[in-house]
XYZ file of C-alpha atoms in Angstrom:
731
model
C 89.801 -90.863 70.006
C 88.356 -87.401 70.494
C 88.640 -87.883 74.431
C 91.544 -89.264 76.160
C 91.817 -90.238 79.806
C 95.036 -90.874 81.563
C 95.090 -92.101 85.104
C 98.408 -90.833 87.022
C 99.869 -91.464 90.466
C 98.493 -90.606 93.676
C 94.760 -90.093 92.496
C 95.695 -87.864 89.474
C 93.636 -88.082 86.176
C 94.119 -86.164 83.176
C 91.611 -85.686 80.776
C 92.010 -84.372 77.028
C 89.411 -83.446 74.705
C 90.837 -83.012 70.852
C 88.868 -81.597 67.880
C 90.409 -81.462 64.531
C 92.240 -78.164 65.414
C 92.014 -77.764 68.897
C 92.435 -79.034 72.544
C 90.850 -78.765 75.739
C 92.629 -80.437 79.007
C 91.983 -80.571 82.475
C 93.303 -82.594 85.713
C 92.105 -84.134 88.687
C 95.215 -83.385 91.318
C 96.389 -85.220 94.263
C 93.914 -83.221 96.532
C 90.652 -84.541 94.295
C 90.218 -80.844 92.653
C 89.580 -80.557 88.920
C 91.728 -77.977 87.661
C 91.662 -76.593 83.940
C 95.065 -76.840 81.947
C 94.559 -76.003 78.624
C 92.157 -74.873 75.742
C 93.835 -73.624 72.242
C 95.560 -74.711 69.445
C 96.113 -78.428 68.975
C 98.749 -79.730 71.272
C 100.022 -83.208 72.777
C 101.016 -84.119 76.263
C 100.141 -83.108 79.557
C 100.031 -79.383 80.106
C 100.290 -79.179 83.983
C 103.618 -77.908 83.794
C 101.811 -74.315 83.002
C 100.339 -74.482 86.756
C 102.374 -72.332 89.181
C 102.531 -72.739 93.090
C 103.792 -69.793 95.304
C 102.793 -68.646 98.915
C 100.295 -65.621 97.786
C 99.303 -63.253 100.545
C 95.453 -63.683 101.431
C 94.884 -66.390 99.024
C 93.685 -69.238 101.310
C 94.359 -72.621 101.621
C 92.282 -75.524 101.413
C 92.198 -77.900 104.178
C 93.220 -80.844 102.038
C 96.300 -78.857 101.254
C 97.336 -79.358 104.736
C 100.033 -76.810 105.916
C 101.154 -76.220 102.025
C 101.030 -72.350 101.898
C 101.696 -72.620 98.176
C 98.391 -74.350 97.142
C 95.352 -72.053 96.764
C 91.986 -72.022 94.637
C 92.288 -68.506 94.522
C 95.110 -68.679 92.220
C 95.108 -71.886 90.356
C 92.541 -72.421 87.191
C 89.541 -74.513 87.556
C 86.978 -76.261 85.647
C 83.893 -75.429 87.937
C 84.855 -72.799 90.723
C 82.278 -73.051 93.559
C 81.520 -70.378 96.334
C 83.275 -70.914 99.661
C 86.578 -72.862 98.874
C 88.793 -69.610 99.346
C 88.547 -68.858 95.704
C 87.632 -64.990 96.082
C 87.063 -64.759 92.017
C 83.533 -65.154 90.693
C 82.188 -68.483 91.236
C 80.260 -70.706 88.407
C 78.287 -72.501 91.584
C 76.736 -70.937 94.480
C 74.864 -73.187 97.333
C 73.108 -72.347 100.356
C 73.211 -75.508 102.286
C 70.472 -76.708 104.839
C 72.009 -75.263 107.625
C 72.465 -71.916 106.065
C 76.122 -72.201 105.201
C 77.158 -71.076 101.812
C 80.005 -73.651 100.852
C 80.376 -76.403 98.169
C 83.917 -77.820 97.988
C 83.512 -80.096 94.934
C 86.004 -82.978 94.604
C 86.327 -85.708 91.936
C 84.132 -88.827 92.111
C 84.247 -90.530 88.948
C 83.811 -90.047 85.388
C 82.461 -91.690 82.179
C 83.272 -91.449 78.479
C 80.709 -92.754 76.043
C 80.080 -92.579 72.494
C 77.502 -90.061 71.030
C 76.288 -86.397 72.238
C 74.543 -86.347 75.569
C 71.061 -84.717 75.801
C 69.547 -82.431 78.383
C 66.151 -83.361 80.130
C 63.599 -80.685 79.051
C 66.388 -78.248 77.419
C 67.549 -77.716 73.867
C 71.104 -78.895 72.978
C 73.645 -79.709 70.328
C 72.873 -82.959 68.716
C 74.704 -85.147 66.632
C 74.809 -88.688 65.174
C 76.501 -91.170 67.034
C 79.738 -91.511 65.258
C 79.900 -87.502 65.119
C 80.592 -86.947 69.230
C 81.866 -88.088 72.136
C 80.636 -87.539 75.878
C 82.524 -87.244 78.777
C 80.747 -86.706 82.349
C 82.887 -85.991 85.397
C 81.205 -86.325 88.691
C 81.956 -84.165 91.423
C 80.817 -84.346 95.201
C 80.920 -82.258 98.331
C 81.834 -84.794 100.897
C 80.326 -83.101 103.740
C 76.928 -81.885 102.342
C 76.515 -84.527 99.658
C 75.745 -81.912 96.796
C 76.711 -83.605 93.184
C 77.618 -81.944 90.128
C 77.842 -83.955 86.850
C 79.873 -82.040 84.089
C 79.187 -82.831 80.934
C 81.176 -82.234 77.940
C 80.357 -83.114 74.201
C 83.351 -83.213 71.852
C 82.368 -82.692 68.172
C 85.730 -83.191 66.678
C 85.185 -82.264 62.742
C 83.329 -79.170 63.896
C 85.907 -78.008 66.202
C 83.285 -77.587 68.891
C 83.021 -78.404 72.466
C 79.948 -78.216 74.782
C 79.531 -77.769 78.554
C 76.653 -78.402 80.827
C 75.919 -79.435 84.091
C 73.378 -81.188 86.251
C 73.161 -80.305 89.846
C 71.977 -83.155 92.227
C 70.998 -82.303 95.876
C 72.615 -85.873 97.496
C 72.063 -84.225 101.070
C 69.516 -85.363 103.584
C 68.002 -82.018 103.677
C 66.819 -79.374 101.243
C 69.223 -76.944 99.497
C 69.084 -73.652 97.460
C 70.933 -73.205 94.123
C 71.613 -69.431 94.019
C 74.261 -69.185 91.343
C 74.682 -71.860 88.492
C 76.795 -71.174 85.529
C 77.128 -73.616 82.609
C 80.504 -72.961 81.470
C 84.024 -71.557 82.801
C 87.156 -70.644 81.051
C 90.262 -69.976 83.151
C 93.467 -68.528 81.463
C 96.622 -68.221 83.192
C 98.246 -65.728 80.871
C 97.473 -63.419 78.145
C 95.588 -60.302 77.597
C 92.214 -60.458 76.088
C 89.319 -58.841 74.607
C 85.742 -59.498 74.958
C 83.418 -59.071 72.213
C 79.875 -58.852 72.840
C 76.697 -57.681 71.177
C 74.692 -55.042 72.772
C 71.411 -53.157 71.267
C 67.983 -52.232 72.022
C 64.541 -52.729 70.229
C 65.015 -52.124 66.513
C 68.679 -52.272 66.946
C 70.024 -55.269 68.035
C 73.395 -56.950 68.050
C 75.744 -53.857 67.822
C 79.610 -54.734 67.916
C 81.212 -54.137 70.956
C 85.060 -54.771 71.896
C 86.579 -53.967 75.211
C 89.798 -55.045 76.922
C 89.260 -57.652 79.877
C 90.705 -55.648 82.839
C 91.253 -55.963 86.377
C 87.587 -56.090 87.726
C 84.390 -57.840 86.664
C 82.632 -57.187 83.297
C 79.184 -58.563 83.557
C 76.558 -58.716 80.467
C 73.090 -60.555 80.780
C 69.476 -60.539 80.908
C 66.969 -60.196 83.580
C 64.330 -59.405 81.142
C 63.077 -63.222 80.883
C 64.286 -63.456 77.324
C 67.689 -63.521 76.036
C 66.703 -59.842 75.120
C 67.083 -57.094 72.487
C 69.911 -55.614 74.945
C 72.433 -58.191 75.124
C 72.794 -61.350 73.255
C 73.993 -64.622 75.019
C 77.080 -65.207 72.633
C 80.298 -63.677 73.173
C 83.576 -63.969 71.951
C 86.962 -63.769 74.069
C 89.862 -62.589 71.464
C 93.589 -62.082 72.074
C 94.890 -58.751 71.695
C 95.290 -57.655 68.189
C 92.874 -60.793 66.727
C 91.417 -59.713 63.903
C 89.049 -61.069 61.037
C 91.390 -63.362 59.638
C 94.214 -63.862 62.436
C 94.690 -64.635 66.072
C 93.000 -66.846 68.539
C 89.487 -66.550 69.211
C 87.130 -68.328 71.697
C 83.354 -68.232 70.998
C 80.936 -68.898 73.825
C 77.337 -69.291 73.126
C 74.723 -70.117 75.418
C 71.797 -72.417 74.295
C 68.971 -70.869 76.036
C 66.347 -68.222 75.438
C 65.419 -66.545 78.884
C 67.522 -64.874 81.811
C 71.445 -65.294 81.218
C 74.872 -63.755 82.476
C 78.308 -63.737 81.271
C 81.147 -62.633 83.470
C 84.516 -61.754 82.415
C 87.360 -61.013 85.095
C 91.052 -60.441 85.449
C 92.037 -61.318 88.832
C 95.174 -59.930 91.013
C 97.573 -61.943 89.098
C 96.554 -61.007 85.689
C 94.656 -64.307 85.214
C 91.347 -64.303 83.109
C 88.203 -66.203 83.828
C 85.271 -65.853 81.757
C 81.882 -67.868 82.514
C 78.309 -68.231 81.440
C 75.127 -69.397 82.331
C 71.769 -68.828 84.289
C 71.246 -65.046 85.376
C 71.426 -65.089 89.408
C 68.968 -62.476 89.684
C 65.418 -63.910 90.055
C 66.948 -67.338 90.677
C 66.808 -69.311 93.730
C 66.483 -72.993 92.609
C 65.571 -75.105 95.721
C 66.337 -78.740 95.440
C 64.876 -81.347 98.163
C 66.996 -84.298 98.731
C 67.174 -86.503 95.426
C 66.100 -83.614 92.964
C 68.403 -82.221 90.132
C 68.758 -79.186 88.264
C 69.759 -79.366 84.715
C 71.724 -76.291 83.566
C 71.453 -75.140 79.792
C 74.517 -75.897 77.534
C 77.161 -73.587 76.592
C 78.725 -74.127 72.851
C 82.740 -73.356 72.924
C 84.773 -73.081 69.855
C 88.354 -72.034 69.260
C 90.346 -71.059 66.321
C 93.908 -69.114 65.717
C 92.669 -68.173 62.578
C 90.657 -65.006 63.397
C 87.037 -63.729 63.780
C 86.156 -64.752 60.197
C 86.779 -68.521 60.755
C 85.167 -68.594 64.179
C 81.842 -67.363 62.566
C 82.171 -70.278 60.096
C 82.670 -72.623 62.807
C 79.444 -71.827 64.539
C 77.460 -71.167 61.434
C 78.155 -74.552 60.673
C 77.458 -75.935 63.868
C 74.118 -74.363 64.100
C 72.791 -75.063 60.871
C 73.895 -78.678 61.034
C 73.694 -79.560 64.813
C 71.046 -77.103 66.520
C 68.513 -76.500 63.683
C 66.000 -79.339 63.043
C 63.240 -80.542 61.026
C 62.249 -80.280 57.438
C 63.656 -76.786 56.723
C 66.939 -77.008 58.406
C 68.362 -77.781 55.288
C 65.919 -76.859 53.058
C 65.364 -73.670 51.037
C 62.651 -71.328 52.691
C 59.482 -69.648 50.849
C 60.028 -66.260 49.676
C 57.399 -64.591 51.639
C 55.028 -61.429 51.925
C 54.090 -60.316 55.188
C 50.998 -58.491 55.717
C 51.999 -56.076 58.517
C 53.730 -53.504 57.157
C 51.154 -53.726 53.938
C 47.981 -53.567 56.197
C 48.759 -53.388 59.833
C 45.477 -54.041 61.645
C 43.200 -52.640 58.864
C 42.575 -56.023 56.810
C 39.992 -58.448 55.772
C 39.918 -61.616 53.551
C 39.932 -59.613 50.542
C 42.819 -57.952 51.722
C 44.812 -60.931 52.041
C 43.895 -62.681 48.803
C 44.854 -59.390 47.050
C 48.223 -59.788 48.821
C 48.469 -63.541 47.408
C 47.353 -62.459 43.642
C 50.330 -59.509 43.795
C 52.261 -62.208 45.307
C 51.728 -65.121 42.796
C 52.503 -62.436 39.875
C 55.870 -61.531 41.267
C 56.934 -65.044 41.921
C 56.633 -64.742 45.816
C 55.765 -68.196 47.372
C 53.683 -67.151 50.586
C 51.476 -64.894 52.301
C 51.690 -64.353 55.785
C 48.419 -62.942 57.781
C 50.134 -60.956 60.547
C 48.573 -59.766 63.746
C 44.903 -58.635 64.096
C 42.944 -62.041 62.969
C 41.474 -63.415 66.267
C 39.207 -62.278 68.869
C 38.624 -58.238 69.563
C 42.059 -57.546 67.900
C 41.683 -54.130 66.200
C 44.622 -52.675 67.898
C 47.742 -54.036 70.079
C 45.657 -53.228 73.068
C 43.388 -56.284 73.473
C 42.569 -59.538 72.236
C 45.668 -61.836 73.225
C 44.818 -65.036 74.521
C 41.751 -65.346 72.617
C 42.815 -67.540 69.512
C 39.347 -67.958 67.910
C 39.278 -66.607 64.226
C 37.439 -63.332 63.767
C 35.400 -64.401 61.152
C 33.359 -61.150 61.325
C 36.354 -59.064 60.624
C 37.631 -61.633 57.792
C 34.293 -61.889 56.189
C 34.786 -65.750 55.976
C 35.936 -68.385 57.834
C 40.036 -69.108 58.062
C 39.518 -72.098 56.095
C 37.577 -70.617 53.342
C 40.478 -67.431 53.119
C 43.253 -70.178 52.769
C 41.591 -71.840 50.032
C 41.194 -68.551 47.950
C 44.979 -67.879 48.935
C 46.232 -71.311 47.734
C 43.791 -71.047 44.790
C 46.440 -68.178 43.799
C 48.908 -70.746 43.633
C 50.591 -68.910 46.983
C 51.382 -70.860 50.459
C 49.637 -69.445 53.620
C 51.357 -68.503 56.904
C 49.843 -66.697 60.187
C 50.863 -64.823 63.065
C 50.433 -65.790 66.832
C 51.617 -64.655 70.203
C 50.942 -67.619 72.524
C 52.670 -66.334 75.646
C 50.795 -63.276 76.305
C 47.268 -62.005 77.483
C 45.514 -58.655 77.213
C 43.868 -57.644 80.346
C 40.792 -56.823 77.835
C 40.393 -60.498 76.557
C 38.068 -63.347 77.532
C 40.691 -65.673 78.763
C 41.892 -63.037 81.108
C 38.626 -62.197 82.697
C 37.895 -66.121 83.028
C 41.526 -66.802 84.270
C 43.215 -63.761 85.910
C 45.422 -65.872 87.877
C 46.936 -67.585 84.762
C 49.130 -64.321 84.424
C 52.496 -63.595 85.980
C 51.850 -61.025 88.850
C 52.860 -60.050 92.132
C 50.219 -60.487 94.669
C 48.699 -57.293 96.056
C 50.207 -55.034 93.366
C 49.128 -53.697 90.173
C 50.901 -55.386 87.119
C 53.487 -53.696 85.353
C 52.348 -53.665 81.786
C 54.275 -53.881 78.655
C 52.493 -53.098 75.361
C 49.593 -53.032 77.537
C 49.660 -57.125 77.684
C 50.607 -59.394 80.471
C 52.972 -62.689 80.391
C 50.929 -66.069 80.674
C 52.475 -68.367 83.288
C 54.215 -70.886 81.030
C 55.867 -72.580 84.165
C 52.207 -74.035 84.389
C 51.198 -77.353 82.627
C 47.415 -76.307 82.742
C 48.175 -72.945 81.013
C 50.184 -74.330 78.209
C 47.964 -77.158 77.482
C 44.951 -74.824 77.099
C 46.849 -72.190 74.787
C 48.293 -75.289 73.178
C 44.826 -76.920 72.292
C 43.648 -73.269 71.034
C 46.716 -72.745 68.655
C 46.283 -76.347 67.033
C 42.458 -75.720 67.102
C 43.259 -72.790 64.375
C 46.131 -74.762 62.501
C 43.854 -77.504 61.954
C 41.330 -75.220 59.948
C 43.494 -75.135 56.938
C 46.177 -75.634 55.033
C 48.680 -73.449 57.213
C 52.501 -73.790 56.256
C 54.350 -71.259 58.346
C 53.681 -69.884 61.624
C 55.413 -66.420 62.967
C 55.791 -66.873 66.803
C 55.968 -63.264 68.610
C 56.784 -62.484 72.153
C 56.333 -58.420 72.759
C 57.292 -57.574 76.093
C 59.596 -58.687 79.015
C 58.897 -60.425 82.218
C 58.554 -58.088 84.943
C 56.370 -59.495 87.468
C 58.278 -62.638 88.245
C 56.034 -64.413 90.372
C 53.662 -67.607 89.868
C 50.709 -68.476 92.018
C 51.607 -72.354 91.306
C 55.653 -72.164 91.042
C 58.095 -72.048 93.937
C 59.551 -68.526 93.812
C 63.052 -68.263 92.769
C 62.446 -71.106 89.923
C 59.930 -69.246 87.755
C 62.019 -67.910 85.105
C 63.737 -71.280 84.602
C 60.699 -73.289 84.613
C 59.026 -70.661 82.185
C 61.522 -71.603 79.747
C 61.615 -75.251 80.348
C 57.789 -74.955 79.688
C 57.993 -72.806 76.472
C 60.605 -75.238 75.006
C 57.879 -78.303 76.042
C 55.285 -76.269 74.256
C 57.531 -76.131 71.199
C 58.727 -79.788 71.354
C 54.984 -80.861 71.340
C 54.006 -78.352 68.352
C 56.937 -79.248 66.200
C 56.420 -82.927 66.850
C 52.523 -82.596 65.695
C 53.458 -80.523 62.850
C 56.611 -81.723 61.466
C 56.428 -79.894 58.136
C 55.444 -76.502 59.468
C 58.274 -74.023 59.071
C 58.195 -71.357 62.440
C 59.726 -68.255 62.279
C 60.989 -67.256 66.086
C 60.190 -63.617 67.042
C 60.466 -61.232 70.005
C 59.600 -57.585 68.865
C 61.983 -58.778 66.403
C 65.436 -59.837 67.409
C 64.703 -59.900 71.275
C 64.977 -63.715 71.301
C 67.615 -64.217 68.930
C 69.379 -67.347 70.099
C 70.345 -70.972 69.966
C 67.810 -72.140 72.056
C 64.902 -70.905 69.903
C 67.004 -72.119 66.752
C 66.488 -75.362 68.241
C 62.726 -75.120 67.409
C 62.547 -72.378 64.850
C 65.318 -72.565 61.981
C 64.670 -68.998 61.388
C 64.255 -65.985 63.614
C 62.977 -62.530 62.440
C 66.269 -60.548 63.054
C 64.855 -57.419 64.137
C 61.434 -55.123 63.659
C 63.775 -52.647 61.926
C 63.874 -53.455 58.100
C 65.554 -50.006 57.118
C 68.301 -51.331 54.890
C 71.131 -49.277 56.468
C 70.229 -50.123 59.767
C 69.838 -53.657 58.845
C 73.408 -53.744 57.411
C 74.749 -52.942 60.944
C 72.111 -55.538 62.773
C 72.937 -58.390 60.171
C 76.601 -57.432 60.755
C 76.585 -58.344 64.430
C 74.388 -60.931 63.915
C 76.631 -62.858 61.837
C 79.445 -63.022 64.070
C 78.055 -66.177 65.755
C 74.558 -66.978 63.598
C 74.360 -68.144 60.226
C 72.567 -66.128 57.520
C 70.140 -69.301 56.845
C 68.543 -68.061 60.526
C 68.509 -64.245 59.553
C 64.960 -63.220 58.962
C 65.345 -60.397 56.459
C 62.774 -58.558 53.869
C 62.501 -55.681 51.567
C 60.274 -53.104 52.901
C 58.516 -50.233 51.694
C 59.906 -46.453 51.544
C 60.197 -44.094 52.990
C 61.086 -46.889 55.825
C 58.218 -47.172 58.579
C 60.919 -47.021 61.459
C 63.301 -44.424 60.027
C 61.690 -42.524 57.410
C 64.589 -43.143 55.111
C 64.606 -43.635 51.157
C 66.960 -46.046 49.478
C 66.708 -47.912 46.419
C 64.468 -50.959 45.817
C 68.005 -52.711 44.565
C 69.734 -51.542 47.591
C 66.869 -52.913 50.022
C 66.805 -56.224 47.924
C 70.719 -56.693 48.073
C 70.477 -56.315 51.851
C 67.481 -58.585 52.472
C 69.414 -61.237 50.344
C 71.818 -61.611 53.359
C 68.841 -63.670 55.008
C 65.977 -65.596 54.396
C 64.500 -63.029 52.164
C 60.891 -61.789 51.658
C 59.029 -58.653 51.638
C 57.273 -56.421 53.997
C 55.061 -53.891 51.668
C 51.807 -53.462 49.866
C 52.900 -54.767 46.111
C 49.737 -52.621 44.772
C 51.444 -49.407 45.684
C 54.681 -50.283 43.393
C 55.105 -48.956 39.908
C 55.219 -51.293 37.144
C 58.891 -50.816 36.906
C 59.163 -51.584 40.622
C 57.081 -54.780 40.162
C 59.476 -56.110 37.263
C 62.483 -55.366 39.706
C 60.629 -57.381 42.221
C 60.107 -60.252 39.653
C 64.159 -60.366 39.002
C 64.806 -60.083 42.924
C 62.923 -62.878 43.534
C 64.284 -65.057 40.613
C 67.978 -63.532 41.404
C 67.379 -64.861 44.994
C 66.107 -68.059 44.524
C 69.083 -68.938 42.043
C 71.448 -67.863 44.998
C 69.239 -69.597 47.762
C 71.770 -72.588 48.248
C 74.911 -70.516 48.341
C 73.436 -68.034 50.631
C 72.324 -70.567 52.816
C 74.936 -73.181 52.808
C 78.174 -71.238 51.432
C 80.889 -69.994 53.766
C 80.135 -66.133 54.669
C 82.866 -63.776 54.834
C 82.504 -60.041 56.379
C 84.455 -57.748 54.067
C 84.149 -54.511 55.738
C 82.946 -52.978 59.009
C 79.901 -50.761 58.312
C 80.199 -49.075 62.085
C 83.589 -47.886 60.440
C 84.193 -48.081 57.011
C 82.598 -46.334 54.166
C 80.732 -49.162 52.974
C 79.102 -52.463 54.133
C 80.307 -55.397 52.153
C 80.091 -59.328 52.509
C 80.271 -62.353 50.349
C 79.059 -65.919 50.293
C 81.571 -68.644 48.705
C 80.629 -72.134 47.823
C 82.278 -75.013 49.869
C 84.187 -75.821 46.544
C 85.012 -72.222 46.102
C 83.920 -72.285 42.651
C 81.044 -69.704 43.201
C 80.926 -66.625 44.893
C 78.374 -63.708 45.337
C 79.846 -60.282 46.216
C 77.578 -57.862 47.904
C 78.517 -54.297 48.617
C 76.533 -51.076 49.785
C 78.025 -47.672 50.176
C 77.250 -45.946 52.890
C 79.144 -42.688 52.174
C 78.627 -40.601 48.947
C 80.756 -37.225 48.529
C 81.827 -35.015 45.843
C 85.017 -36.033 44.168
C 85.195 -38.940 46.593
C 88.194 -41.444 46.618
C 87.398 -44.894 45.282
C 86.535 -47.819 47.552
C 88.281 -51.010 46.943
C 86.997 -53.989 48.525
C 89.373 -57.098 48.991
C 87.384 -60.515 48.637
C 88.012 -63.393 50.647
C 87.572 -67.347 50.274
C 88.661 -67.759 46.946
C 91.091 -69.949 45.225
C 94.520 -67.849 44.757
C 95.212 -69.818 41.739
C 91.874 -69.911 40.578
C 90.446 -67.576 37.586
C 87.062 -66.124 38.274
C 84.754 -64.785 35.818
C 82.281 -61.789 36.483
C 78.687 -63.350 35.302
C 77.419 -59.956 34.142
C 80.569 -58.220 32.441
C 82.502 -61.606 31.679
C 85.691 -59.832 32.773
C 88.124 -62.472 34.456
C 90.394 -61.881 37.425
C 92.621 -64.136 39.456
C 91.781 -65.674 42.782
C 94.902 -64.001 44.186
C 94.317 -60.468 42.951
C 90.646 -60.309 43.952
C 92.020 -61.004 47.511
C 95.306 -59.063 47.808
C 94.303 -55.913 45.626
C 90.461 -56.050 45.753
C 87.903 -54.770 43.409
C 87.233 -50.683 42.902
C 83.824 -49.850 43.315
C 82.164 -47.700 40.680
C 81.376 -44.040 41.555
C 77.787 -43.717 41.369
C 75.370 -40.594 42.434
C 72.503 -41.041 44.752
C 71.739 -42.531 48.273
C 73.194 -45.722 49.323
C 73.890 -47.428 45.877
C 74.587 -51.207 46.135
C 76.630 -53.667 43.837
C 76.097 -57.169 43.563
C 78.488 -59.661 41.590
C 78.382 -63.350 40.819
C 81.890 -65.014 40.265
C 82.387 -68.330 38.743
C 85.643 -70.222 38.583
C 86.709 -70.837 34.668
C 87.747 -74.221 34.255
C 90.608 -73.874 31.712
C 91.754 -76.634 29.444
């Protein structure tokens, strides 16, 4: 069994969660507190010998300990630390009781073990078949206030993954307010650790950052109403010295698309606490008697085989237990998006010409981006008015789609349902539907406001309008965009303090209904590119536009950071025109293609502006990618270099049976008389013999992994190489 329960004497209970290669253990002690014992490589036996008890100055002793000054929650590792118990470290839970006091003294009140993976009402979560997972629910209760917390643990044994969530219930006779609510906490009694996070900005997301966890608090998170371009809701806690292929690493990923926080703290005794959950700012969640708050899930994974192994664990989990629907395990269409080809300047003939070009190049789909609806000639008006501008198109949407399909090409469309322009019919009719602070002029972003998706009537209206568009023709793809942060956090209908959480629950409700009504529709998430690239959105949209920055060199670094916890199958990546529209950089079509193949693959340009030679190269790229699509989507991904430090960006895909590999290298530095760059491969069979599909040269797997391959010295900017290796079956 993945979950083992053992009752000990004097009210003590030990819970052990086993995955294939890891163990997570906790214990209810004789005072009723739930203490964390261990999380790491697989072990047996009770780990409570790791707990130590000393009289520590200024560390308070709970009443349950009597006169025992060696027992303090300020020094013991805990599963769910709460404010007001004498633990002066950061807490996972802070409650303001009806009398104004801030204390929640949680004690064990029972537990349940059951087959299958728990679900979360109104929230995305890891899913699994009945035989693939087990659930442990531990109930805690404050005997004075009546506040109850149900801690939920999901164990996916074969995936080496444990999930954590919590449900906070008000069992008191008066109202309470939840002021802080984190979903997961890891306490380490010893060791030195680094915190690896992924910071960025619009058009340069998920930059790798590794810092030592030192005395004091390190906090990352988002107050923007989205998971944000600035910080991603996924981190890695790595022991000192852990690298790509060795060392102990812990992954923590928040399955949520709104405000979040991650806290890392080393305390006075060198113990480390790392927690993740809802952002405390803009959050004060009142609960009346009998009401409950369901917290989003944190995914935990551990390996002692380094960052690369941890990445592959999370890649498999997201592909198989987060992404849902028709396209979760299918090849995605290669698409041509109209944005960088035409921006707002198009009509139906423009889109059909793109479709004709796409068909000639072997591209599967054309997507009509922003500008097809309402009064929308630029980004200053029209959002919310989801009626087709037939005057601009020159025909109905249905007629245009028929012409596109007549070219042998699928059709997709762009929407931004959560937003409204002040210059729109919708805003003039319903100004109260936008999030605004009373008595103040709104904070604008991109000259647009945010619709109050915490309100069911607003969601229903927009849902009906979007569906009316989708019903007008054979629309097979929807790009869902969201182009500003939430600054005016006030709703005319919601209780203040609940708005950001209720907004996200409302958005998830909208997406759940949309995916249920259109199960064959491929939805790509987007928020100015990668501003909402998280597991919560991947539950509804199996791919996300990785960044608005399509420059191949910048994308190497963006996609590198993304790869640490998110699978390549989720990464929206396209070949764009040069000079690049974001950087002005010139890179070859070949290099752009190699980089974009580390993703869903498509094009962001006008094929009519390509030379005949370039068109032939595009045809070859499309054929090549389709041949590799299964390997890229389902293969094991290996980082072979660090593009922030090394002279090249290099990565490879290896089939599950290790018989096929695709090696990709982009040179970032070219110098006169420069040294040769050698790239060591990974994931191959050491005893295997591999043949280069192009040169027919053969290599041993051990040689390729230990000595590497020399990269040819070529002139020009950012030359790229792509090598297919196939295992040779020797008789």
